Amino acid sequence: EAGVAQSPRYKIIEKRQSVAFWCNPISGHATLYWYQQILGQGPKLLIQFQNNGVVDDSQLPKDRFSAERLKGVDSTLKIQPAKLEDSAVYLCASSYLGVAGNTIYFGEGSWLTVV
Amino acid sequence: GNSVTQMEGPVTLSEEAFLTINCTYTATGYPSLFWYVQYPGEGLQLLLKATKADDKGSNKGFEATYRKETTSFHLEKGSVQVSDSAVYFCALSLPGDNYGQNFVFGPGTRLSVLP
């Protein structure tokens, strides 16, 4: 079974530039998550989708971050304009259903450095 | 609010030593509990989980028991190997709004095993 796919794996941009990350979840998984992981910390949820609807985006900095999941499959996370503090790993994850106890599966992450 | 606390790292052990990484949680309701592992340059992988009190999760020689009375989910392994060197994250999940689930991660504990 193919895992969660993410691209690009690595990106270096200057502050105030924009960047987009793409995620393809495991086939059949209705729930998709984007997490931000700053070096030395645990992942922090940015946004959660159930199919193509947003379940939770309470921690998404909406002035600069946006995400969409058209057609309920692939998702894109965009940052515009980027700040230095956005340097982190952006992890996409998916689960069959977004119910408690369900395992979520992570991709390898997209590593962003803002200089 | 819901939170997860882990013992601070790094933890450095010799090969074949006994491992314990402490994890305690605070949650409203009855969470499911997880241990995830992150190897260098990779995303998080599920190590084991438990969905109700007194359940024991186990995988690859690692074990953790869901202790409701002490709100703990300590990770143990009888004999660690160099290949176990990684960062370990304790996490909980609870039902969220709108048919979602809230996943909360601890800050992670780095384990280094020396030959």
mmCIF file with all atom_site columns, C-alpha atoms in Angstrom:
data_model
loop_
_atom_site.group_PDB
_atom_site.id
_atom_site.type_symbol
_atom_site.label_atom_id
_atom_site.label_alt_id
_atom_site.label_comp_id
_atom_site.label_asym_id
_atom_site.label_entity_id
_atom_site.label_seq_id
_atom_site.pdbx_PDB_ins_code
_atom_site.Cartn_x
_atom_site.Cartn_y
_atom_site.Cartn_z
_atom_site.occupancy
_atom_site.B_iso_or_equiv
_atom_site.pdbx_formal_charge
_atom_site.auth_seq_id
_atom_site.auth_comp_id
_atom_site.auth_asym_id
_atom_site.auth_atom_id
_atom_site.pdbx_PDB_model_num
ATOM 1   C CA . GLU A 1 1   ? 0.000   0.000  0.000  1.00 0.00 ? 1   GLU A CA 1
ATOM 2   C CA . ALA A 1 2   ? 1.432   3.375  -0.988 1.00 0.00 ? 2   ALA A CA 1
ATOM 3   C CA . GLY A 1 3   ? 2.001   5.810  1.859  1.00 0.00 ? 3   GLY A CA 1
ATOM 4   C CA . VAL A 1 4   ? 1.343   9.523  2.138  1.00 0.00 ? 4   VAL A CA 1
ATOM 5   C CA . ALA A 1 5   ? 3.255   11.342 -0.582 1.00 0.00 ? 5   ALA A CA 1
ATOM 6   C CA . GLN A 1 6   ? 4.586   14.867 -0.179 1.00 0.00 ? 6   GLN A CA 1
ATOM 7   C CA . SER A 1 7   ? 6.531   17.251 -2.377 1.00 0.00 ? 7   SER A CA 1
ATOM 8   C CA . PRO A 1 8   ? 8.848   18.986 -2.518 1.00 0.00 ? 8   PRO A CA 1
ATOM 9   C CA . ARG A 1 9   ? 10.995  17.365 0.179  1.00 0.00 ? 9   ARG A CA 1
ATOM 10  C CA . TYR A 1 10  ? 13.185  20.426 0.631  1.00 0.00 ? 10  TYR A CA 1
ATOM 11  C CA . LYS A 1 11  ? 12.685  24.107 -0.127 1.00 0.00 ? 11  LYS A CA 1
ATOM 12  C CA . ILE A 1 12  ? 14.754  27.187 0.624  1.00 0.00 ? 12  ILE A CA 1
ATOM 13  C CA . ILE A 1 13  ? 13.155  30.585 0.043  1.00 0.00 ? 13  ILE A CA 1
ATOM 14  C CA . GLU A 1 14  ? 13.744  34.165 1.047  1.00 0.00 ? 14  GLU A CA 1
ATOM 15  C CA . LYS A 1 15  ? 11.419  35.882 3.491  1.00 0.00 ? 15  LYS A CA 1
ATOM 16  C CA . ARG A 1 16  ? 8.373   37.464 1.883  1.00 0.00 ? 16  ARG A CA 1
ATOM 17  C CA . GLN A 1 17  ? 8.437   34.916 -0.935 1.00 0.00 ? 17  GLN A CA 1
ATOM 18  C CA . SER A 1 18  ? 5.727   32.322 -1.363 1.00 0.00 ? 18  SER A CA 1
ATOM 19  C CA . VAL A 1 19  ? 5.855   28.527 -1.298 1.00 0.00 ? 19  VAL A CA 1
ATOM 20  C CA . ALA A 1 20  ? 3.409   25.694 -1.869 1.00 0.00 ? 20  ALA A CA 1
ATOM 21  C CA . PHE A 1 21  ? 3.479   22.119 -0.634 1.00 0.00 ? 21  PHE A CA 1
ATOM 22  C CA . TRP A 1 22  ? 1.537   19.245 -2.093 1.00 0.00 ? 22  TRP A CA 1
ATOM 23  C CA . CYS A 1 23  ? 0.187   16.124 -0.417 1.00 0.00 ? 23  CYS A CA 1
ATOM 24  C CA . ASN A 1 24  ? -1.418  12.960 -1.727 1.00 0.00 ? 24  ASN A CA 1
ATOM 25  C CA . PRO A 1 25  ? -2.941  10.889 1.096  1.00 0.00 ? 25  PRO A CA 1
ATOM 26  C CA . ILE A 1 26  ? -3.301  7.141  1.314  1.00 0.00 ? 26  ILE A CA 1
ATOM 27  C CA . SER A 1 27  ? -5.997  5.932  -1.044 1.00 0.00 ? 27  SER A CA 1
ATOM 28  C CA . GLY A 1 28  ? -9.396  5.803  0.637  1.00 0.00 ? 28  GLY A CA 1
ATOM 29  C CA . HIS A 1 29  ? -8.446  8.018  3.571  1.00 0.00 ? 29  HIS A CA 1
ATOM 30  C CA . ALA A 1 30  ? -11.124 10.632 4.071  1.00 0.00 ? 30  ALA A CA 1
ATOM 31  C CA . THR A 1 31  ? -9.288  12.698 6.672  1.00 0.00 ? 31  THR A CA 1
ATOM 32  C CA . LEU A 1 32  ? -6.199  14.745 5.850  1.00 0.00 ? 32  LEU A CA 1
ATOM 33  C CA . TYR A 1 33  ? -4.054  16.781 8.232  1.00 0.00 ? 33  TYR A CA 1
ATOM 34  C CA . TRP A 1 34  ? -1.312  19.361 7.851  1.00 0.00 ? 34  TRP A CA 1
ATOM 35  C CA . TYR A 1 35  ? 1.086   19.711 10.777 1.00 0.00 ? 35  TYR A CA 1
ATOM 36  C CA . GLN A 1 36  ? 3.939   22.113 11.391 1.00 0.00 ? 36  GLN A CA 1
ATOM 37  C CA . GLN A 1 37  ? 6.963   20.714 13.228 1.00 0.00 ? 37  GLN A CA 1
ATOM 38  C CA . ILE A 1 38  ? 9.556   23.200 14.393 1.00 0.00 ? 38  ILE A CA 1
ATOM 39  C CA . LEU A 1 39  ? 12.969  21.738 15.163 1.00 0.00 ? 39  LEU A CA 1
ATOM 40  C CA . GLY A 1 40  ? 13.026  20.125 18.603 1.00 0.00 ? 40  GLY A CA 1
ATOM 41  C CA . GLN A 1 41  ? 9.255   20.270 19.069 1.00 0.00 ? 41  GLN A CA 1
ATOM 42  C CA . GLY A 1 42  ? 6.291   18.022 18.525 1.00 0.00 ? 42  GLY A CA 1
ATOM 43  C CA . PRO A 1 43  ? 3.979   18.470 15.541 1.00 0.00 ? 43  PRO A CA 1
ATOM 44  C CA . LYS A 1 44  ? 1.345   21.176 15.766 1.00 0.00 ? 44  LYS A CA 1
ATOM 45  C CA . LEU A 1 45  ? -1.901  20.828 13.824 1.00 0.00 ? 45  LEU A CA 1
ATOM 46  C CA . LEU A 1 46  ? -2.458  23.553 11.241 1.00 0.00 ? 46  LEU A CA 1
ATOM 47  C CA . ILE A 1 47  ? -5.566  22.269 9.503  1.00 0.00 ? 47  ILE A CA 1
ATOM 48  C CA . GLN A 1 48  ? -7.695  19.137 9.271  1.00 0.00 ? 48  GLN A CA 1
ATOM 49  C CA . PHE A 1 49  ? -9.946  18.176 6.355  1.00 0.00 ? 49  PHE A CA 1
ATOM 50  C CA . GLN A 1 50  ? -12.732 15.629 6.280  1.00 0.00 ? 50  GLN A CA 1
ATOM 51  C CA . ASN A 1 51  ? -13.138 14.856 2.564  1.00 0.00 ? 51  ASN A CA 1
ATOM 52  C CA . ASN A 1 52  ? -12.983 18.365 1.069  1.00 0.00 ? 52  ASN A CA 1
ATOM 53  C CA . GLY A 1 53  ? -14.420 20.192 4.087  1.00 0.00 ? 53  GLY A CA 1
ATOM 54  C CA . VAL A 1 54  ? -12.416 21.873 6.843  1.00 0.00 ? 54  VAL A CA 1
ATOM 55  C CA . VAL A 1 55  ? -12.907 20.319 10.296 1.00 0.00 ? 55  VAL A CA 1
ATOM 56  C CA . ASP A 1 56  ? -10.371 22.371 12.258 1.00 0.00 ? 56  ASP A CA 1
ATOM 57  C CA . ASP A 1 57  ? -8.233  25.317 11.182 1.00 0.00 ? 57  ASP A CA 1
ATOM 58  C CA . SER A 1 58  ? -8.092  27.094 14.512 1.00 0.00 ? 58  SER A CA 1
ATOM 59  C CA . GLN A 1 59  ? -4.268  27.149 14.596 1.00 0.00 ? 59  GLN A CA 1
ATOM 60  C CA . LEU A 1 60  ? -3.713  28.109 10.978 1.00 0.00 ? 60  LEU A CA 1
ATOM 61  C CA . PRO A 1 61  ? -2.260  31.640 10.620 1.00 0.00 ? 61  PRO A CA 1
ATOM 62  C CA . LYS A 1 62  ? -4.812  32.661 8.065  1.00 0.00 ? 62  LYS A CA 1
ATOM 63  C CA . ASP A 1 63  ? -3.155  35.953 7.222  1.00 0.00 ? 63  ASP A CA 1
ATOM 64  C CA . ARG A 1 64  ? -0.360  34.057 5.461  1.00 0.00 ? 64  ARG A CA 1
ATOM 65  C CA . PHE A 1 65  ? -1.266  30.363 5.324  1.00 0.00 ? 65  PHE A CA 1
ATOM 66  C CA . SER A 1 66  ? -3.934  28.791 3.166  1.00 0.00 ? 66  SER A CA 1
ATOM 67  C CA . ALA A 1 67  ? -4.838  25.216 2.337  1.00 0.00 ? 67  ALA A CA 1
ATOM 68  C CA . GLU A 1 68  ? -7.272  23.497 0.070  1.00 0.00 ? 68  GLU A CA 1
ATOM 69  C CA . ARG A 1 69  ? -8.342  19.983 -0.705 1.00 0.00 ? 69  ARG A CA 1
ATOM 70  C CA . LEU A 1 70  ? -10.200 20.034 -3.961 1.00 0.00 ? 70  LEU A CA 1
ATOM 71  C CA . LYS A 1 71  ? -12.140 16.888 -4.840 1.00 0.00 ? 71  LYS A CA 1
ATOM 72  C CA . GLY A 1 72  ? -11.398 15.448 -1.414 1.00 0.00 ? 72  GLY A CA 1
ATOM 73  C CA . VAL A 1 73  ? -8.097  13.812 -2.358 1.00 0.00 ? 73  VAL A CA 1
ATOM 74  C CA . ASP A 1 74  ? -4.895  15.829 -2.893 1.00 0.00 ? 74  ASP A CA 1
ATOM 75  C CA . SER A 1 75  ? -4.184  18.893 -0.819 1.00 0.00 ? 75  SER A CA 1
ATOM 76  C CA . THR A 1 76  ? -2.014  21.987 -1.162 1.00 0.00 ? 76  THR A CA 1
ATOM 77  C CA . LEU A 1 77  ? -0.661  24.146 1.653  1.00 0.00 ? 77  LEU A CA 1
ATOM 78  C CA . LYS A 1 78  ? 0.522   27.631 0.719  1.00 0.00 ? 78  LYS A CA 1
ATOM 79  C CA . ILE A 1 79  ? 2.500   30.226 2.633  1.00 0.00 ? 79  ILE A CA 1
ATOM 80  C CA . GLN A 1 80  ? 2.515   33.789 1.358  1.00 0.00 ? 80  GLN A CA 1
ATOM 81  C CA . PRO A 1 81  ? 4.458   35.804 2.366  1.00 0.00 ? 81  PRO A CA 1
ATOM 82  C CA . ALA A 1 82  ? 6.863   33.609 4.310  1.00 0.00 ? 82  ALA A CA 1
ATOM 83  C CA . LYS A 1 83  ? 8.522   34.730 7.535  1.00 0.00 ? 83  LYS A CA 1
ATOM 84  C CA . LEU A 1 84  ? 11.720  33.471 9.142  1.00 0.00 ? 84  LEU A CA 1
ATOM 85  C CA . GLU A 1 85  ? 9.714   31.744 11.884 1.00 0.00 ? 85  GLU A CA 1
ATOM 86  C CA . ASP A 1 86  ? 7.970   29.595 9.255  1.00 0.00 ? 86  ASP A CA 1
ATOM 87  C CA . SER A 1 87  ? 11.143  27.522 8.933  1.00 0.00 ? 87  SER A CA 1
ATOM 88  C CA . ALA A 1 88  ? 9.940   24.064 9.893  1.00 0.00 ? 88  ALA A CA 1
ATOM 89  C CA . VAL A 1 89  ? 8.959   20.673 8.574  1.00 0.00 ? 89  VAL A CA 1
ATOM 90  C CA . TYR A 1 90  ? 5.449   20.547 7.158  1.00 0.00 ? 90  TYR A CA 1
ATOM 91  C CA . LEU A 1 91  ? 3.966   17.120 7.687  1.00 0.00 ? 91  LEU A CA 1
ATOM 92  C CA . CYS A 1 92  ? 0.946   15.830 5.875  1.00 0.00 ? 92  CYS A CA 1
ATOM 93  C CA . ALA A 1 93  ? -0.966  12.940 7.413  1.00 0.00 ? 93  ALA A CA 1
ATOM 94  C CA . SER A 1 94  ? -4.122  11.004 6.663  1.00 0.00 ? 94  SER A CA 1
ATOM 95  C CA . SER A 1 95  ? -6.493  8.590  8.333  1.00 0.00 ? 95  SER A CA 1
ATOM 96  C CA . TYR A 1 96  ? -9.354  6.426  7.200  1.00 0.00 ? 96  TYR A CA 1
ATOM 97  C CA . LEU A 1 97  ? -11.802 8.265  9.412  1.00 0.00 ? 97  LEU A CA 1
ATOM 98  C CA . GLY A 1 98  ? -11.202 11.206 11.675 1.00 0.00 ? 98  GLY A CA 1
ATOM 99  C CA . VAL A 1 99  ? -12.496 9.424  14.752 1.00 0.00 ? 99  VAL A CA 1
ATOM 100 C CA . ALA A 1 100 ? -10.669 9.008  18.041 1.00 0.00 ? 100 ALA A CA 1
ATOM 101 C CA . GLY A 1 101 ? -8.464  5.939  18.133 1.00 0.00 ? 101 GLY A CA 1
ATOM 102 C CA . ASN A 1 102 ? -7.866  5.856  14.417 1.00 0.00 ? 102 ASN A CA 1
ATOM 103 C CA . THR A 1 103 ? -4.216  5.797  13.476 1.00 0.00 ? 103 THR A CA 1
ATOM 104 C CA . ILE A 1 104 ? -2.960  8.681  11.397 1.00 0.00 ? 104 ILE A CA 1
ATOM 105 C CA . TYR A 1 105 ? -0.205  8.026  8.882  1.00 0.00 ? 105 TYR A CA 1
ATOM 106 C CA . PHE A 1 106 ? 2.430   10.620 8.115  1.00 0.00 ? 106 PHE A CA 1
ATOM 107 C CA . GLY A 1 107 ? 4.348   11.484 4.996  1.00 0.00 ? 107 GLY A CA 1
ATOM 108 C CA . GLU A 1 108 ? 8.083   12.147 5.109  1.00 0.00 ? 108 GLU A CA 1
ATOM 109 C CA . GLY A 1 109 ? 7.564   15.877 5.358  1.00 0.00 ? 109 GLY A CA 1
ATOM 110 C CA . SER A 1 110 ? 8.493   18.982 3.411  1.00 0.00 ? 110 SER A CA 1
ATOM 111 C CA . TRP A 1 111 ? 11.459  20.794 4.966  1.00 0.00 ? 111 TRP A CA 1
ATOM 112 C CA . LEU A 1 112 ? 11.209  24.577 4.618  1.00 0.00 ? 112 LEU A CA 1
ATOM 113 C CA . THR A 1 113 ? 14.041  27.005 5.327  1.00 0.00 ? 113 THR A CA 1
ATOM 114 C CA . VAL A 1 114 ? 13.258  30.707 5.138  1.00 0.00 ? 114 VAL A CA 1
ATOM 115 C CA . VAL A 1 115 ? 16.331  32.944 4.893  1.00 0.00 ? 115 VAL A CA 1
ATOM 116 C CA . GLY B 2 1   ? -6.908  21.765 27.945 1.00 0.00 ? 1   GLY B CA 1
ATOM 117 C CA . ASN B 2 2   ? -5.567  18.511 26.577 1.00 0.00 ? 2   ASN B CA 1
ATOM 118 C CA . SER B 2 3   ? -1.810  18.025 26.819 1.00 0.00 ? 3   SER B CA 1
ATOM 119 C CA . VAL B 2 4   ? 0.973   15.454 26.800 1.00 0.00 ? 4   VAL B CA 1
ATOM 120 C CA . THR B 2 5   ? 4.134   15.624 28.884 1.00 0.00 ? 5   THR B CA 1
ATOM 121 C CA . GLN B 2 6   ? 7.219   13.547 28.201 1.00 0.00 ? 6   GLN B CA 1
ATOM 122 C CA . MET B 2 7   ? 10.515  13.120 30.001 1.00 0.00 ? 7   MET B CA 1
ATOM 123 C CA . GLU B 2 8   ? 13.136  15.473 28.678 1.00 0.00 ? 8   GLU B CA 1
ATOM 124 C CA . GLY B 2 9   ? 15.905  14.125 26.545 1.00 0.00 ? 9   GLY B CA 1
ATOM 125 C CA . PRO B 2 10  ? 18.259  13.325 25.252 1.00 0.00 ? 10  PRO B CA 1
ATOM 126 C CA . VAL B 2 11  ? 18.359  9.851  26.682 1.00 0.00 ? 11  VAL B CA 1
ATOM 127 C CA . THR B 2 12  ? 21.641  8.045  26.056 1.00 0.00 ? 12  THR B CA 1
ATOM 128 C CA . LEU B 2 13  ? 21.906  4.307  26.656 1.00 0.00 ? 13  LEU B CA 1
ATOM 129 C CA . SER B 2 14  ? 24.294  1.518  25.865 1.00 0.00 ? 14  SER B CA 1
ATOM 130 C CA . GLU B 2 15  ? 23.166  -1.279 23.582 1.00 0.00 ? 15  GLU B CA 1
ATOM 131 C CA . GLU B 2 16  ? 21.080  -3.941 25.371 1.00 0.00 ? 16  GLU B CA 1
ATOM 132 C CA . ALA B 2 17  ? 20.135  -1.559 28.208 1.00 0.00 ? 17  ALA B CA 1
ATOM 133 C CA . PHE B 2 18  ? 16.556  -1.250 29.476 1.00 0.00 ? 18  PHE B CA 1
ATOM 134 C CA . LEU B 2 19  ? 14.583  1.721  28.194 1.00 0.00 ? 19  LEU B CA 1
ATOM 135 C CA . THR B 2 20  ? 11.802  3.692  29.838 1.00 0.00 ? 20  THR B CA 1
ATOM 136 C CA . ILE B 2 21  ? 10.433  6.935  28.427 1.00 0.00 ? 21  ILE B CA 1
ATOM 137 C CA . ASN B 2 22  ? 7.795   8.468  30.670 1.00 0.00 ? 22  ASN B CA 1
ATOM 138 C CA . CYS B 2 23  ? 4.616   9.964  29.267 1.00 0.00 ? 23  CYS B CA 1
ATOM 139 C CA . THR B 2 24  ? 1.711   11.484 31.173 1.00 0.00 ? 24  THR B CA 1
ATOM 140 C CA . TYR B 2 25  ? -1.349  13.191 29.811 1.00 0.00 ? 25  TYR B CA 1
ATOM 141 C CA . THR B 2 26  ? -4.136  15.558 30.728 1.00 0.00 ? 26  THR B CA 1
ATOM 142 C CA . ALA B 2 27  ? -7.385  15.129 28.859 1.00 0.00 ? 27  ALA B CA 1
ATOM 143 C CA . THR B 2 28  ? -11.083 15.768 29.119 1.00 0.00 ? 28  THR B CA 1
ATOM 144 C CA . GLY B 2 29  ? -12.764 12.479 28.457 1.00 0.00 ? 29  GLY B CA 1
ATOM 145 C CA . TYR B 2 30  ? -11.164 9.167  27.520 1.00 0.00 ? 30  TYR B CA 1
ATOM 146 C CA . PRO B 2 31  ? -8.378  9.538  24.990 1.00 0.00 ? 31  PRO B CA 1
ATOM 147 C CA . SER B 2 32  ? -6.678  6.987  22.810 1.00 0.00 ? 32  SER B CA 1
ATOM 148 C CA . LEU B 2 33  ? -2.917  6.954  23.353 1.00 0.00 ? 33  LEU B CA 1
ATOM 149 C CA . PHE B 2 34  ? -0.105  6.513  20.861 1.00 0.00 ? 34  PHE B CA 1
ATOM 150 C CA . TRP B 2 35  ? 3.649   6.329  20.562 1.00 0.00 ? 35  TRP B CA 1
ATOM 151 C CA . TYR B 2 36  ? 5.166   7.536  17.312 1.00 0.00 ? 36  TYR B CA 1
ATOM 152 C CA . VAL B 2 37  ? 8.844   7.310  16.316 1.00 0.00 ? 37  VAL B CA 1
ATOM 153 C CA . GLN B 2 38  ? 10.739  9.656  14.010 1.00 0.00 ? 38  GLN B CA 1
ATOM 154 C CA . TYR B 2 39  ? 14.037  8.603  12.466 1.00 0.00 ? 39  TYR B CA 1
ATOM 155 C CA . PRO B 2 40  ? 16.389  11.297 11.115 1.00 0.00 ? 40  PRO B CA 1
ATOM 156 C CA . GLY B 2 41  ? 15.043  12.954 7.993  1.00 0.00 ? 41  GLY B CA 1
ATOM 157 C CA . GLU B 2 42  ? 11.787  11.039 8.042  1.00 0.00 ? 42  GLU B CA 1
ATOM 158 C CA . GLY B 2 43  ? 8.187   11.576 9.045  1.00 0.00 ? 43  GLY B CA 1
ATOM 159 C CA . LEU B 2 44  ? 6.520   10.089 12.092 1.00 0.00 ? 44  LEU B CA 1
ATOM 160 C CA . GLN B 2 45  ? 5.713   6.393  12.135 1.00 0.00 ? 45  GLN B CA 1
ATOM 161 C CA . LEU B 2 46  ? 3.217   4.721  14.426 1.00 0.00 ? 46  LEU B CA 1
ATOM 162 C CA . LEU B 2 47  ? 5.015   2.521  16.950 1.00 0.00 ? 47  LEU B CA 1
ATOM 163 C CA . LEU B 2 48  ? 2.083   1.337  19.068 1.00 0.00 ? 48  LEU B CA 1
ATOM 164 C CA . LYS B 2 49  ? -1.253  2.447  20.441 1.00 0.00 ? 49  LYS B CA 1
ATOM 165 C CA . ALA B 2 50  ? -3.900  1.699  23.086 1.00 0.00 ? 50  ALA B CA 1
ATOM 166 C CA . THR B 2 51  ? -7.500  2.798  22.932 1.00 0.00 ? 51  THR B CA 1
ATOM 167 C CA . LYS B 2 52  ? -8.806  2.065  26.429 1.00 0.00 ? 52  LYS B CA 1
ATOM 168 C CA . ALA B 2 53  ? -7.668  1.737  30.012 1.00 0.00 ? 53  ALA B CA 1
ATOM 169 C CA . ASP B 2 54  ? -5.423  -1.251 30.837 1.00 0.00 ? 54  ASP B CA 1
ATOM 170 C CA . ASP B 2 55  ? -4.789  -1.975 27.164 1.00 0.00 ? 55  ASP B CA 1
ATOM 171 C CA . LYS B 2 56  ? -1.177  -2.785 26.334 1.00 0.00 ? 56  LYS B CA 1
ATOM 172 C CA . GLY B 2 57  ? 0.242   -1.746 22.989 1.00 0.00 ? 57  GLY B CA 1
ATOM 173 C CA . SER B 2 58  ? 3.316   -3.555 21.715 1.00 0.00 ? 58  SER B CA 1
ATOM 174 C CA . ASN B 2 59  ? 5.491   -3.593 18.617 1.00 0.00 ? 59  ASN B CA 1
ATOM 175 C CA . LYS B 2 60  ? 9.131   -4.403 17.776 1.00 0.00 ? 60  LYS B CA 1
ATOM 176 C CA . GLY B 2 61  ? 9.904   -5.190 21.433 1.00 0.00 ? 61  GLY B CA 1
ATOM 177 C CA . PHE B 2 62  ? 8.428   -1.916 22.677 1.00 0.00 ? 62  PHE B CA 1
ATOM 178 C CA . GLU B 2 63  ? 5.488   -1.911 25.093 1.00 0.00 ? 63  GLU B CA 1
ATOM 179 C CA . ALA B 2 64  ? 3.268   0.659  26.765 1.00 0.00 ? 64  ALA B CA 1
ATOM 180 C CA . THR B 2 65  ? 0.264   0.189  29.057 1.00 0.00 ? 65  THR B CA 1
ATOM 181 C CA . TYR B 2 66  ? -2.623  2.644  29.272 1.00 0.00 ? 66  TYR B CA 1
ATOM 182 C CA . ARG B 2 67  ? -2.870  3.545  32.969 1.00 0.00 ? 67  ARG B CA 1
ATOM 183 C CA . LYS B 2 68  ? -5.978  5.578  33.606 1.00 0.00 ? 68  LYS B CA 1
ATOM 184 C CA . GLU B 2 69  ? -5.384  5.907  37.366 1.00 0.00 ? 69  GLU B CA 1
ATOM 185 C CA . THR B 2 70  ? -2.003  7.567  36.838 1.00 0.00 ? 70  THR B CA 1
ATOM 186 C CA . THR B 2 71  ? -2.852  9.102  33.425 1.00 0.00 ? 71  THR B CA 1
ATOM 187 C CA . SER B 2 72  ? 0.304   7.582  32.029 1.00 0.00 ? 72  SER B CA 1
ATOM 188 C CA . PHE B 2 73  ? 1.493   5.657  28.973 1.00 0.00 ? 73  PHE B CA 1
ATOM 189 C CA . HIS B 2 74  ? 5.176   4.939  29.591 1.00 0.00 ? 74  HIS B CA 1
ATOM 190 C CA . LEU B 2 75  ? 7.202   3.373  26.783 1.00 0.00 ? 75  LEU B CA 1
ATOM 191 C CA . GLU B 2 76  ? 9.496   0.447  27.654 1.00 0.00 ? 76  GLU B CA 1
ATOM 192 C CA . LYS B 2 77  ? 11.881  -1.886 25.889 1.00 0.00 ? 77  LYS B CA 1
ATOM 193 C CA . GLY B 2 78  ? 13.907  -4.598 27.538 1.00 0.00 ? 78  GLY B CA 1
ATOM 194 C CA . SER B 2 79  ? 17.005  -4.409 25.352 1.00 0.00 ? 79  SER B CA 1
ATOM 195 C CA . VAL B 2 80  ? 17.622  -1.461 23.041 1.00 0.00 ? 80  VAL B CA 1
ATOM 196 C CA . GLN B 2 81  ? 19.631  -1.574 19.841 1.00 0.00 ? 81  GLN B CA 1
ATOM 197 C CA . VAL B 2 82  ? 21.622  1.091  18.017 1.00 0.00 ? 82  VAL B CA 1
ATOM 198 C CA . SER B 2 83  ? 18.885  1.093  15.366 1.00 0.00 ? 83  SER B CA 1
ATOM 199 C CA . ASP B 2 84  ? 16.385  2.321  17.989 1.00 0.00 ? 84  ASP B CA 1
ATOM 200 C CA . SER B 2 85  ? 18.097  5.719  18.043 1.00 0.00 ? 85  SER B CA 1
ATOM 201 C CA . ALA B 2 86  ? 15.362  8.187  17.103 1.00 0.00 ? 86  ALA B CA 1
ATOM 202 C CA . VAL B 2 87  ? 12.928  10.707 18.545 1.00 0.00 ? 87  VAL B CA 1
ATOM 203 C CA . TYR B 2 88  ? 9.878   9.255  20.294 1.00 0.00 ? 88  TYR B CA 1
ATOM 204 C CA . PHE B 2 89  ? 6.587   11.130 20.533 1.00 0.00 ? 89  PHE B CA 1
ATOM 205 C CA . CYS B 2 90  ? 3.738   10.342 22.880 1.00 0.00 ? 90  CYS B CA 1
ATOM 206 C CA . ALA B 2 91  ? 0.334   11.465 21.646 1.00 0.00 ? 91  ALA B CA 1
ATOM 207 C CA . LEU B 2 92  ? -3.338  11.343 22.498 1.00 0.00 ? 92  LEU B CA 1
ATOM 208 C CA . SER B 2 93  ? -6.471  11.657 20.449 1.00 0.00 ? 93  SER B CA 1
ATOM 209 C CA . LEU B 2 94  ? -9.962  12.632 21.469 1.00 0.00 ? 94  LEU B CA 1
ATOM 210 C CA . PRO B 2 95  ? -13.173 13.106 19.530 1.00 0.00 ? 95  PRO B CA 1
ATOM 211 C CA . GLY B 2 96  ? -13.364 16.584 18.124 1.00 0.00 ? 96  GLY B CA 1
ATOM 212 C CA . ASP B 2 97  ? -16.149 18.642 16.711 1.00 0.00 ? 97  ASP B CA 1
ATOM 213 C CA . ASN B 2 98  ? -17.706 17.950 13.387 1.00 0.00 ? 98  ASN B CA 1
ATOM 214 C CA . TYR B 2 99  ? -16.762 14.280 13.262 1.00 0.00 ? 99  TYR B CA 1
ATOM 215 C CA . GLY B 2 100 ? -13.082 15.018 13.614 1.00 0.00 ? 100 GLY B CA 1
ATOM 216 C CA . GLN B 2 101 ? -10.468 13.966 16.125 1.00 0.00 ? 101 GLN B CA 1
ATOM 217 C CA . ASN B 2 102 ? -8.072  16.134 18.074 1.00 0.00 ? 102 ASN B CA 1
ATOM 218 C CA . PHE B 2 103 ? -4.551  14.769 18.099 1.00 0.00 ? 103 PHE B CA 1
ATOM 219 C CA . VAL B 2 104 ? -2.113  16.235 20.629 1.00 0.00 ? 104 VAL B CA 1
ATOM 220 C CA . PHE B 2 105 ? 1.595   15.418 20.571 1.00 0.00 ? 105 PHE B CA 1
ATOM 221 C CA . GLY B 2 106 ? 4.199   15.659 23.288 1.00 0.00 ? 106 GLY B CA 1
ATOM 222 C CA . PRO B 2 107 ? 7.484   17.492 22.613 1.00 0.00 ? 107 PRO B CA 1
ATOM 223 C CA . GLY B 2 108 ? 9.390   14.296 21.846 1.00 0.00 ? 108 GLY B CA 1
ATOM 224 C CA . THR B 2 109 ? 12.265  12.499 23.566 1.00 0.00 ? 109 THR B CA 1
ATOM 225 C CA . ARG B 2 110 ? 15.489  11.891 21.678 1.00 0.00 ? 110 ARG B CA 1
ATOM 226 C CA . LEU B 2 111 ? 17.071  8.482  22.288 1.00 0.00 ? 111 LEU B CA 1
ATOM 227 C CA . SER B 2 112 ? 20.672  7.723  21.420 1.00 0.00 ? 112 SER B CA 1
ATOM 228 C CA . VAL B 2 113 ? 21.909  4.147  21.758 1.00 0.00 ? 113 VAL B CA 1
ATOM 229 C CA . LEU B 2 114 ? 25.653  3.631  21.792 1.00 0.00 ? 114 LEU B CA 1
ATOM 230 C CA . PRO B 2 115 ? 27.308  0.398  20.605 1.00 0.00 ? 115 PRO B CA 1
#
